[in-house]
mmCIF file of C-alpha atoms in Angstrom:
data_model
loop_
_atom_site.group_PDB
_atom_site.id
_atom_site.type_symbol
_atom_site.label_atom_id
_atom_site.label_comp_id
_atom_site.label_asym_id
_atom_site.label_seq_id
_atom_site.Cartn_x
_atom_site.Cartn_y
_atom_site.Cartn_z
ATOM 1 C CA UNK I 28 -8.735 56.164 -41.099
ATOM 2 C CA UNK I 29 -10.697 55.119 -44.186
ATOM 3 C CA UNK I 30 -14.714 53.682 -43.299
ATOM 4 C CA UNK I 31 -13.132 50.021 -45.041
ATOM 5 C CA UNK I 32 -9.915 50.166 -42.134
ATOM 6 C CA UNK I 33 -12.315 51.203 -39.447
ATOM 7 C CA UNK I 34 -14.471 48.480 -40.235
ATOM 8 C CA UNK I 35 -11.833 45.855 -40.169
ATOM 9 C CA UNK I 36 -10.773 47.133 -37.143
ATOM 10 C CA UNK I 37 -13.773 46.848 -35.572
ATOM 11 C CA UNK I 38 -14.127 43.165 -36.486
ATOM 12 C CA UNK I 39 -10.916 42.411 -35.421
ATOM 13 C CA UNK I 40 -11.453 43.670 -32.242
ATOM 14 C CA UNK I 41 -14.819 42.040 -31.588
ATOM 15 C CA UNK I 42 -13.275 38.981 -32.878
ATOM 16 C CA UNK I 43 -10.933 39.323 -29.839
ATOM 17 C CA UNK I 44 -13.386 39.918 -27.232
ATOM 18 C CA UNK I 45 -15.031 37.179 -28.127
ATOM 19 C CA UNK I 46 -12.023 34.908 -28.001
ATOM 20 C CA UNK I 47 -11.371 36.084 -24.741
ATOM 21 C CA UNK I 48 -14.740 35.441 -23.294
ATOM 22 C CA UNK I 49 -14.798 32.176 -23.935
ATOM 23 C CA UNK I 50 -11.107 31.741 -22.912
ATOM 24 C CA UNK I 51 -12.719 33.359 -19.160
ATOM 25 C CA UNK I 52 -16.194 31.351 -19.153
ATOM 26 C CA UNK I 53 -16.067 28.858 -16.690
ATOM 27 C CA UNK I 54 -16.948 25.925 -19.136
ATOM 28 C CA UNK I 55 -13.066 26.400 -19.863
ATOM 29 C CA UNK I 56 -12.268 25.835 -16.584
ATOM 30 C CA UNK I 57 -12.108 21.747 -15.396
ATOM 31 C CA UNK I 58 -14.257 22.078 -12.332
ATOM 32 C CA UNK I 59 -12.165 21.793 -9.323
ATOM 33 C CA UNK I 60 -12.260 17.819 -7.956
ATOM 34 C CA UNK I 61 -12.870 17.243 -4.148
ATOM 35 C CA UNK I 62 -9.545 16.362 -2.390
ATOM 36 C CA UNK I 63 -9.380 12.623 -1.335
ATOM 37 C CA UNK I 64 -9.411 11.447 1.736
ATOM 38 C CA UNK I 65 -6.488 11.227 3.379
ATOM 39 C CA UNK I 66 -6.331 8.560 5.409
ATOM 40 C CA UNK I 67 -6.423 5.073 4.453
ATOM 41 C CA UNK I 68 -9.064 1.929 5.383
ATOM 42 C CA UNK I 69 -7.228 -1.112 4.610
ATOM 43 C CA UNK I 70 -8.044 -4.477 4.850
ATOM 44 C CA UNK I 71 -5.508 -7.521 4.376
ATOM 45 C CA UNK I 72 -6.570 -10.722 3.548
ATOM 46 C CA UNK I 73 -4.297 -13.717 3.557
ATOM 47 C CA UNK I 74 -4.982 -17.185 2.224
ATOM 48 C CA UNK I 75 -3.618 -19.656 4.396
ATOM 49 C CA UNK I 76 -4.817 -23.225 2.710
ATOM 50 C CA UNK I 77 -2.356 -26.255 2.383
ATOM 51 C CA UNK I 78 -1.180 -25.235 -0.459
ATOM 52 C CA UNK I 79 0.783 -22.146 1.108
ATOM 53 C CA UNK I 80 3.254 -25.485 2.773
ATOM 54 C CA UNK I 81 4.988 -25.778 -0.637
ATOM 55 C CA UNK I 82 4.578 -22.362 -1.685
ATOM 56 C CA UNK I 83 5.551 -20.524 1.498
ATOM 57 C CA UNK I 84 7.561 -23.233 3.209
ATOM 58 C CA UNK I 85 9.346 -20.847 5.610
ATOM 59 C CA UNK I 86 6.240 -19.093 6.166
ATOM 60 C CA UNK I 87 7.719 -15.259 5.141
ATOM 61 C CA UNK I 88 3.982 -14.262 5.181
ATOM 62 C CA UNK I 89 4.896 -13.824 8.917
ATOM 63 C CA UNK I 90 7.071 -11.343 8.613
ATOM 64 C CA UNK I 91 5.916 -9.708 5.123
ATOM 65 C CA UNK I 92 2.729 -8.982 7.358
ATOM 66 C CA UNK I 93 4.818 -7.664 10.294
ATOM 67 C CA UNK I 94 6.520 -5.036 7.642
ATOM 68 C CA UNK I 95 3.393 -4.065 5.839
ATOM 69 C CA UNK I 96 1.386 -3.433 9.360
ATOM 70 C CA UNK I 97 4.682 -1.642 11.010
ATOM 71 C CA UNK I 98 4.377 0.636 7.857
ATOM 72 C CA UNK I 99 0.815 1.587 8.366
ATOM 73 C CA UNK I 100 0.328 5.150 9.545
ATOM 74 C CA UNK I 101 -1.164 6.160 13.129
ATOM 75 C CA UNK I 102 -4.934 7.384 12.423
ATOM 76 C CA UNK I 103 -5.459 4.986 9.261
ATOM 77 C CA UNK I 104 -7.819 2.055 9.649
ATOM 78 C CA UNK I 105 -6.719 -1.549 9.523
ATOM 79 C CA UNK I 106 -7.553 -5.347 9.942
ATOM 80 C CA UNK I 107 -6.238 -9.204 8.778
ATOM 81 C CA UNK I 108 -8.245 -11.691 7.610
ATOM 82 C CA UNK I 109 -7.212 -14.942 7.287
ATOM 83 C CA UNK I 110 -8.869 -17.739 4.937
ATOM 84 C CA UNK I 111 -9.149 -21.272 3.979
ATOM 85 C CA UNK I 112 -12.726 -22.905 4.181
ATOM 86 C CA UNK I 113 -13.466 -20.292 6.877
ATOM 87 C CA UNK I 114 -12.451 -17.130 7.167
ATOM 88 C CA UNK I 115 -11.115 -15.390 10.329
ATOM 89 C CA UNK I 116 -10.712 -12.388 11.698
ATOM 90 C CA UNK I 117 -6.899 -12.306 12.586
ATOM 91 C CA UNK I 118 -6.109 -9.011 13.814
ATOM 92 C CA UNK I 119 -9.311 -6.889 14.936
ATOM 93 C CA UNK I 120 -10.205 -3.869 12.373
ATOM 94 C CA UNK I 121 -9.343 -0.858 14.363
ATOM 95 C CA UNK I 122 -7.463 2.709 14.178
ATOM 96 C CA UNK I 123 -3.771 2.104 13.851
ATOM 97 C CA UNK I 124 -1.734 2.763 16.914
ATOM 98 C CA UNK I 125 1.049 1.491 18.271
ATOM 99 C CA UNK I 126 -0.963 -0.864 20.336
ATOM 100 C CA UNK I 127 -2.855 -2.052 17.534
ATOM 101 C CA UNK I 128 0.657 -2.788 15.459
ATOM 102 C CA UNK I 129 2.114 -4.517 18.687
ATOM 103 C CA UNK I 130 -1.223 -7.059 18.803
ATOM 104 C CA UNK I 131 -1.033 -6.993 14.453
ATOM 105 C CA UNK I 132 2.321 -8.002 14.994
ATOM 106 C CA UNK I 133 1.827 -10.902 17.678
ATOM 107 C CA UNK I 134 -1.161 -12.090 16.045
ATOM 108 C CA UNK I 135 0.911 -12.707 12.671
ATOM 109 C CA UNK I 136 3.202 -15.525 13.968
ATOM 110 C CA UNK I 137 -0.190 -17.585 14.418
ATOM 111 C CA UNK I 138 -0.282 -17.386 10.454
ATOM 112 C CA UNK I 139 -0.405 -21.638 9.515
ATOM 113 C CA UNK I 140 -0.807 -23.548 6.187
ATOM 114 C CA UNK I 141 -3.317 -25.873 7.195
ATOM 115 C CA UNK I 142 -6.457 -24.802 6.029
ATOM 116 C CA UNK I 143 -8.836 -26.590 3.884
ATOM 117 C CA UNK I 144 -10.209 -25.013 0.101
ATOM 118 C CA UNK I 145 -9.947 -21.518 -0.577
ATOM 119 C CA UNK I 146 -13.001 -19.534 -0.301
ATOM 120 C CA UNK I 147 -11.486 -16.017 -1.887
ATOM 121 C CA UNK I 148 -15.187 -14.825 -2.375
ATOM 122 C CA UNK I 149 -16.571 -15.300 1.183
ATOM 123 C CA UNK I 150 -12.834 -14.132 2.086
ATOM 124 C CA UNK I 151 -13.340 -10.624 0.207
ATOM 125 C CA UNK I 152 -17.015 -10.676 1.679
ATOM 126 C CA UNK I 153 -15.931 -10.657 5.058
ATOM 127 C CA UNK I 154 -13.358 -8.216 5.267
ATOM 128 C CA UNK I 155 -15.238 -5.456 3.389
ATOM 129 C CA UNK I 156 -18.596 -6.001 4.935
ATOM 130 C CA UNK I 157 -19.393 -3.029 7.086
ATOM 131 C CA UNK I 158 -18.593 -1.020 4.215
ATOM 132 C CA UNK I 159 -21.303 1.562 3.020
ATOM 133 C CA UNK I 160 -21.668 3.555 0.088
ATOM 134 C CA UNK I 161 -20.924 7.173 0.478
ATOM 135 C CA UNK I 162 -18.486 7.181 3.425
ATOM 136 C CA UNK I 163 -15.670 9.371 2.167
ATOM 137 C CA UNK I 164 -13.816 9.684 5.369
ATOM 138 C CA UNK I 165 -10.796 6.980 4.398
ATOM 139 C CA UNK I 166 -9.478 5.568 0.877
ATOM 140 C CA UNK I 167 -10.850 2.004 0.495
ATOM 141 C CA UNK I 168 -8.395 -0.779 -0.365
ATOM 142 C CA UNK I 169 -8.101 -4.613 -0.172
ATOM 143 C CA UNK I 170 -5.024 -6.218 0.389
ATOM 144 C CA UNK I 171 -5.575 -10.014 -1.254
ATOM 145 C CA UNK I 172 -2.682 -13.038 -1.153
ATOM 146 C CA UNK I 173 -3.593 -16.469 -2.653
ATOM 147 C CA UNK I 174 -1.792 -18.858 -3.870
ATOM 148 C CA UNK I 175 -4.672 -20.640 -5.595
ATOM 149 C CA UNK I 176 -7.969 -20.750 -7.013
ATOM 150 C CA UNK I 177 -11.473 -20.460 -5.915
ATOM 151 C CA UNK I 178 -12.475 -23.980 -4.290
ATOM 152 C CA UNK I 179 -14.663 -24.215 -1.962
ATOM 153 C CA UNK I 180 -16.129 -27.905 -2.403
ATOM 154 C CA UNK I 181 -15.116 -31.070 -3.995
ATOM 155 C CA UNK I 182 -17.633 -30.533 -6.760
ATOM 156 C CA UNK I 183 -15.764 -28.460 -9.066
ATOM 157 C CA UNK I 184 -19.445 -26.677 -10.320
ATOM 158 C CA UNK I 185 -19.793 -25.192 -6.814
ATOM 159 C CA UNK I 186 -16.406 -23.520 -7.128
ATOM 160 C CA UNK I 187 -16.966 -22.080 -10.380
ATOM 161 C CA UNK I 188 -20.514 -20.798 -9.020
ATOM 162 C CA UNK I 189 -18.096 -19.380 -6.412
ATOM 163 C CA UNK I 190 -15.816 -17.652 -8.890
ATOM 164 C CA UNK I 191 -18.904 -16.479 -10.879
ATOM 165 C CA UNK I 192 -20.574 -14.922 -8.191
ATOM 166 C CA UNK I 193 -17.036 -12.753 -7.277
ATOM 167 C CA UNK I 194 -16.907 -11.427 -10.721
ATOM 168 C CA UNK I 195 -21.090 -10.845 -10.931
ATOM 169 C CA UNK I 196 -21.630 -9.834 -7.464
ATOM 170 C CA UNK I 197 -18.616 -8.836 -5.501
ATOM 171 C CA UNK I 198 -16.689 -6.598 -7.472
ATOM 172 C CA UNK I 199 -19.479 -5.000 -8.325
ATOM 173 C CA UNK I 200 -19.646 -3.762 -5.152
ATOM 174 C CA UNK I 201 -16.563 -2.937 -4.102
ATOM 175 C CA UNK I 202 -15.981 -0.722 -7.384
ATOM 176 C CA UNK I 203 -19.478 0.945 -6.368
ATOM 177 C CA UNK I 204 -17.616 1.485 -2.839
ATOM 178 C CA UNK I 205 -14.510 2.770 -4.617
ATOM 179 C CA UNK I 206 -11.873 0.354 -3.058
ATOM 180 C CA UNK I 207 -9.211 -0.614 -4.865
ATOM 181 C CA UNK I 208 -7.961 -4.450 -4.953
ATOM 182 C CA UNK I 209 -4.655 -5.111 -4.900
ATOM 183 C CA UNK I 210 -4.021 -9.281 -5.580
ATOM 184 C CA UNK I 211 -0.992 -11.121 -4.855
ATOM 185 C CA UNK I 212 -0.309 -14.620 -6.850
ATOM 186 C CA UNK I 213 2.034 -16.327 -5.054
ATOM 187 C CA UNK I 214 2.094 -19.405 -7.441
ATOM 188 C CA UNK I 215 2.125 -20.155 -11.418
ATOM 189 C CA UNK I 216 -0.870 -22.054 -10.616
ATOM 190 C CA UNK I 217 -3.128 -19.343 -9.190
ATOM 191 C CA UNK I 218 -5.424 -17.908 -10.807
ATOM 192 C CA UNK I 219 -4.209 -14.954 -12.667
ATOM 193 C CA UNK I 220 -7.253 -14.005 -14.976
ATOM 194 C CA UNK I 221 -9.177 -13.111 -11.522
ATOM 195 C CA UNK I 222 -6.872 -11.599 -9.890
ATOM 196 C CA UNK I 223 -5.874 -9.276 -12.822
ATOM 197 C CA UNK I 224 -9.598 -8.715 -13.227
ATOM 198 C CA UNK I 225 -9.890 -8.014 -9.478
ATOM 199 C CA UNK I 226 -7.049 -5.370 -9.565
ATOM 200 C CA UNK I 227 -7.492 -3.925 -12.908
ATOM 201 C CA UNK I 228 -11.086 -3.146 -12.642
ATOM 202 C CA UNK I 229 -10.905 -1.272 -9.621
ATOM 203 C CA UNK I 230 -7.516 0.487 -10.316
ATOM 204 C CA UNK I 231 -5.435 -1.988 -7.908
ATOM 205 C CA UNK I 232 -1.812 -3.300 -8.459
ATOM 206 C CA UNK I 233 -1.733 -7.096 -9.700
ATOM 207 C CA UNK I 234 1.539 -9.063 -8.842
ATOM 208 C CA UNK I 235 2.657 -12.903 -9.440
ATOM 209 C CA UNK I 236 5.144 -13.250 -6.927
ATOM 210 C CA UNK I 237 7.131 -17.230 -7.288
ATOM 211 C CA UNK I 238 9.430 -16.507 -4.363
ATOM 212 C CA UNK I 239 7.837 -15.947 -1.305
ATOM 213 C CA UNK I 240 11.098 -14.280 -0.437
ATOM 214 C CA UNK I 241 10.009 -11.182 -2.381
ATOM 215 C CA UNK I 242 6.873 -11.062 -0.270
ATOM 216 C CA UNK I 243 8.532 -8.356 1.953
ATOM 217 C CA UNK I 244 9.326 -6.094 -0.827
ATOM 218 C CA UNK I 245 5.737 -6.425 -2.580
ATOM 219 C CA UNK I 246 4.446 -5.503 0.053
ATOM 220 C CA UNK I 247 6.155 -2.610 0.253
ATOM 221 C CA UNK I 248 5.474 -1.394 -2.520
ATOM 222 C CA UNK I 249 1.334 -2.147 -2.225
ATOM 223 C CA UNK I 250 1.896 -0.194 1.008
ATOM 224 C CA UNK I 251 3.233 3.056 -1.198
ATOM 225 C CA UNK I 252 -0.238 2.510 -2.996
ATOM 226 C CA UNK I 253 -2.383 2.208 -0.019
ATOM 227 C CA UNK I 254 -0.015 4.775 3.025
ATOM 228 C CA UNK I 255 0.638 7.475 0.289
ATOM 229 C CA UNK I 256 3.994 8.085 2.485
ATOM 230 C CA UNK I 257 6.136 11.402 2.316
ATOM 231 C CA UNK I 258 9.283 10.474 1.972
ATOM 232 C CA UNK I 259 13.274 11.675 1.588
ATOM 233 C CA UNK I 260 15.693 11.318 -1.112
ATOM 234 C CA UNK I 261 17.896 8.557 -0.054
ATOM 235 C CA UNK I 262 21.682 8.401 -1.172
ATOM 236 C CA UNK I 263 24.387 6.279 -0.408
ATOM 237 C CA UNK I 264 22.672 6.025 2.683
ATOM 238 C CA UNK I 265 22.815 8.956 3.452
ATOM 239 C CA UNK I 266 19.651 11.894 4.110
ATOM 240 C CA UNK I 267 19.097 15.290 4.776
ATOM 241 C CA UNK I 268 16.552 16.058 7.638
ATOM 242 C CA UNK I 269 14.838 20.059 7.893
ATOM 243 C CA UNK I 270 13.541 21.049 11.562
ATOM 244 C CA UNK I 271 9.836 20.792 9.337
ATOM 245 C CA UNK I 272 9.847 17.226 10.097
ATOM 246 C CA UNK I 273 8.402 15.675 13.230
ATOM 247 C CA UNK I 274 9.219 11.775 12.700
ATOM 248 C CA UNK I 275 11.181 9.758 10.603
ATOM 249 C CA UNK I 276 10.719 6.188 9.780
ATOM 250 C CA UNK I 277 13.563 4.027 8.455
ATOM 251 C CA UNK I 278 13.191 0.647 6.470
ATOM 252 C CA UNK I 279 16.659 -0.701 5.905
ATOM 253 C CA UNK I 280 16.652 -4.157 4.032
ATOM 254 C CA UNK I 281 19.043 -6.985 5.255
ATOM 255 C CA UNK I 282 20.437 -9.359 2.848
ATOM 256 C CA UNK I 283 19.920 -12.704 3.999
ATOM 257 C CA UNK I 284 24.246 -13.655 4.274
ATOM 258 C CA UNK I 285 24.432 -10.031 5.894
ATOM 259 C CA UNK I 286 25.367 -10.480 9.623
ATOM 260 C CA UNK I 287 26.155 -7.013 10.210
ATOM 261 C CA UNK I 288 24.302 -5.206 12.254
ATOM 262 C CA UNK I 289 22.882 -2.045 10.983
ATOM 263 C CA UNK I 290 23.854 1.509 12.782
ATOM 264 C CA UNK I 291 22.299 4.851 12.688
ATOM 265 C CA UNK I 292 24.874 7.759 12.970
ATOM 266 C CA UNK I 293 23.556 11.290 13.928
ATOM 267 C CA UNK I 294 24.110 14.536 12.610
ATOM 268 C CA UNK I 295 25.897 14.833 15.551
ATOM 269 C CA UNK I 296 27.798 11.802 15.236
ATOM 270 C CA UNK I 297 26.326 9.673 17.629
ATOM 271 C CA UNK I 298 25.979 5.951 16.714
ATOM 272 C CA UNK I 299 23.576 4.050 17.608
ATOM 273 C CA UNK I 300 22.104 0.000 16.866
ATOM 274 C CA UNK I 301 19.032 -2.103 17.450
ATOM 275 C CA UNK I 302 20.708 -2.972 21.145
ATOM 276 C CA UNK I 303 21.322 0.474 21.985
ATOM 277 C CA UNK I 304 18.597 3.187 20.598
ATOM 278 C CA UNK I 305 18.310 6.376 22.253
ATOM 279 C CA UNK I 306 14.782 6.662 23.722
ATOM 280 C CA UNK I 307 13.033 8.758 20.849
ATOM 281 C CA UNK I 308 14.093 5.817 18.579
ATOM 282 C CA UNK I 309 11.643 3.123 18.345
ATOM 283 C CA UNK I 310 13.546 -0.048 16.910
ATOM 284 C CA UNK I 311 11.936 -3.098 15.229
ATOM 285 C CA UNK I 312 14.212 -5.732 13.974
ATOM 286 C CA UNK I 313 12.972 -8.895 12.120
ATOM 287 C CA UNK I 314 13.918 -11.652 9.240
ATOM 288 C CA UNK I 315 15.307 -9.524 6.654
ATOM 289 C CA UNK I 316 14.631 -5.964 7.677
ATOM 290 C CA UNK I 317 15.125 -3.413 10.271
ATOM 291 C CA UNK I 318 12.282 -0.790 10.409
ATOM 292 C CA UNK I 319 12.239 2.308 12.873
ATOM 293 C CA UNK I 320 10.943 4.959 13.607
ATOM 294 C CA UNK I 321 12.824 8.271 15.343
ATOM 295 C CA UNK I 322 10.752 10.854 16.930
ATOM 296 C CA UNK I 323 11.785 14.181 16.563
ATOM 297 C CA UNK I 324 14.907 13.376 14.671
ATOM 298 C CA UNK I 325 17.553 16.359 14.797
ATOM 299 C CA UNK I 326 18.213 18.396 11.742
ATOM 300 C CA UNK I 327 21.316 17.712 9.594
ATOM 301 C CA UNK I 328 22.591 14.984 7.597
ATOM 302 C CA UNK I 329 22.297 11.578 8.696
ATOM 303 C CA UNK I 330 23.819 7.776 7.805
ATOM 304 C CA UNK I 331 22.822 4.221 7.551
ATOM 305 C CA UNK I 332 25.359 1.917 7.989
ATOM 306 C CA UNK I 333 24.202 -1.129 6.196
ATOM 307 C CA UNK I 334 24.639 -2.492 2.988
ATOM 308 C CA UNK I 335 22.859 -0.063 0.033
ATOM 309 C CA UNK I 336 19.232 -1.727 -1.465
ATOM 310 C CA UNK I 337 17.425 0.115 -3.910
ATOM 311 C CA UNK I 338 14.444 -0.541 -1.400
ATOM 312 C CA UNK I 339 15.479 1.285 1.254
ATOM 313 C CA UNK I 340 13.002 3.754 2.008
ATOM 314 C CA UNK I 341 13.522 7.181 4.485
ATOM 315 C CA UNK I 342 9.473 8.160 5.501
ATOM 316 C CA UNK I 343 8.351 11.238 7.306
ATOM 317 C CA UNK I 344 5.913 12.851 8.685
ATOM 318 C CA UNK I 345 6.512 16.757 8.223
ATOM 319 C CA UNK I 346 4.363 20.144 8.783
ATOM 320 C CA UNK I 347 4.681 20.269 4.989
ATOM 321 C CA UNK I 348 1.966 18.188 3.044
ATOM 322 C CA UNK I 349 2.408 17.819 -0.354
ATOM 323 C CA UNK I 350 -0.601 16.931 -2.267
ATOM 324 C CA UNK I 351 -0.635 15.636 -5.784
ATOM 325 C CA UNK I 352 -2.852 13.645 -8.168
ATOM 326 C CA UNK I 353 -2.612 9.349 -8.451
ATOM 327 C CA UNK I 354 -0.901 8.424 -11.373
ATOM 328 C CA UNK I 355 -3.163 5.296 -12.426
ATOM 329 C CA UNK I 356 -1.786 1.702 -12.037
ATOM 330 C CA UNK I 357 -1.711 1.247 -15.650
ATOM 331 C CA UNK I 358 -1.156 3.472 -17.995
ATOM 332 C CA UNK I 359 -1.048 2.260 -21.564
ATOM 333 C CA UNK I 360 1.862 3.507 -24.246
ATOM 334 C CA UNK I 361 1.471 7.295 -25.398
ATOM 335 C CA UNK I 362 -0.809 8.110 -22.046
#
């Protein structure tokens, strides 16, 4: 090999180990982020001023609340807050059990539309108040329905103080505590511009909801944000349980000129209903929904016999834990 080859060579090769150096140095590597917690801290705060008699005439927050607190998993943290010109504490924060669900669930029938004003900021204060900075034990998030907008006096200056002091003061904080805010408008007339500030600032999900009807079904869906559930493809009503999974939970939708009963059929082709569930079944039924949960659920293929709703959901809790990374709540063409 001529001197001029070997020196080429020798450049080349140098070339190559230097490539591959920095290819291996760890300032190529995305340092590794600390898993999030796992469990959830949620707080749900529900306006419940006059307003919510035109807007919510049949009162569906009842039973919107119902679902979204039946959904909650066992070891997450949870509480309701209700709010007009006061704010009250309507179901106790506490770890989720089925205890805690069974007094959630009682204490949501007291839900009225007879407050007076609608003090969002003292509402958001409330709730999230025993919250501390570096606590990384539970994901943070705020649950918010309003119909309206800040008032909390007669003189219109004191509710725009009000409103000022949300966007100075309390989000702020609660994007320093890293809790997400998810907002709810049920009305045209509410006021959007906060509550897309509240949510998009903190990475929450904004909705404008006119039929109060649809409650049940945004709230599902602000659940899948907050509960992170596992769940099972779902076809035709039909799924496909492994001998992995420990519990399944069931949310079949009920269309409101449905007056069928819905039926569970086994994989060993026992049928069952809301009057007659075997004892590992635990069977809630309420306006628009059936939701339970089956403990230990044999393996095999089973069947819902209802009508098919592209919100039917099959959850579970399983051995197998798949962890992956949040997709953001808004993600902006070509991301």
């Amino acid at each position: 090999m001529s001197m001029q080859r070997t020196i080429l060579f020798l450049r080349q090769w140098l070339s190559a180990c230097a490539a591959l150096a920095l290819l291996l140095s760890p300032a190529s590597f995305p340092l590794a982020k600390p898993m999030a917690p796992q469990k959830a801290d949620v707080r749900i705060v529900i306006d419940i001023s006059g307003s919510m008699k035109k807007n919510d005439p049949q009162n569906l927050r009842r039973p919107a609340l119902r679902l979204l607190v039946g959904l909650m998993p066992a070891g997450s943290r949870a509480g309701v807050w209700t709010f007009g010109r006061y704010v009250n504490m309507q179901v106790p924060l506490g770890q989720v059990t089925e205890s805690w669900k069974k007094n959630a669930r009682d204490k949501a029938g007291e839900i009225h539309s007879r407050g007076l004003f609608t003090n969002i900021e003292e509402a958001l204060q409330r709730a999230t108040r025993d919250w501390e900075p570096g606590d990384n034990r539970y994901r943070r998030d705020v649950v918010l329905l309003t119909d309206g907008m800040v008032d909390v006096s007669k003189d219109p200056a004191e509710s725009a103080a009000s409103r000022q002091r949300i966007l100075s003061k309390v989000l702020p904080r609660l994007k320093k505590l890293g809790a997400r805010v998810h907002t709810i408008a049920l009305s045209g007339r509410a006021d959007h511009e906060l509550m897309k500030q509240l949510a998009g600032e903190t990475d929450g999900w904004y909705e404008q909801v006119d039929d109060a009807e649809r409650l049940q079904r945004v709230f599902l869906r602000i659940f899948e944000k907050v509960g992170k559930p596992d769940t099972l493809p779902l076809e035709d009503n039909r799924f496909k349980v492994d001998k992995s999974i420990k519990e399944v939970t069931l949310l079949i939708f009920r269309g409101r000129d449905n007056t069928e009963p819905t039926r569970i059929i086994t994989p060993g082709g026992r049928k069952f209903s809301a009057k007659n569930p075997p004892p590992s079944v635990n069977w809630h039924q309420d306006e628009g929904y059936d939701l339970l949960t089956i403990t230990r659920p044999e393996a095999g293929e089973w069947h819902i016999q209802a009508q098919v709703d592209p919100d039917n959901r099959v959850m579970v809790v399983t051995d197998l834990k798949m962890h992956t990374t949040d997709l953001p709540n808004r993600i902006a063409l070509g991301e």
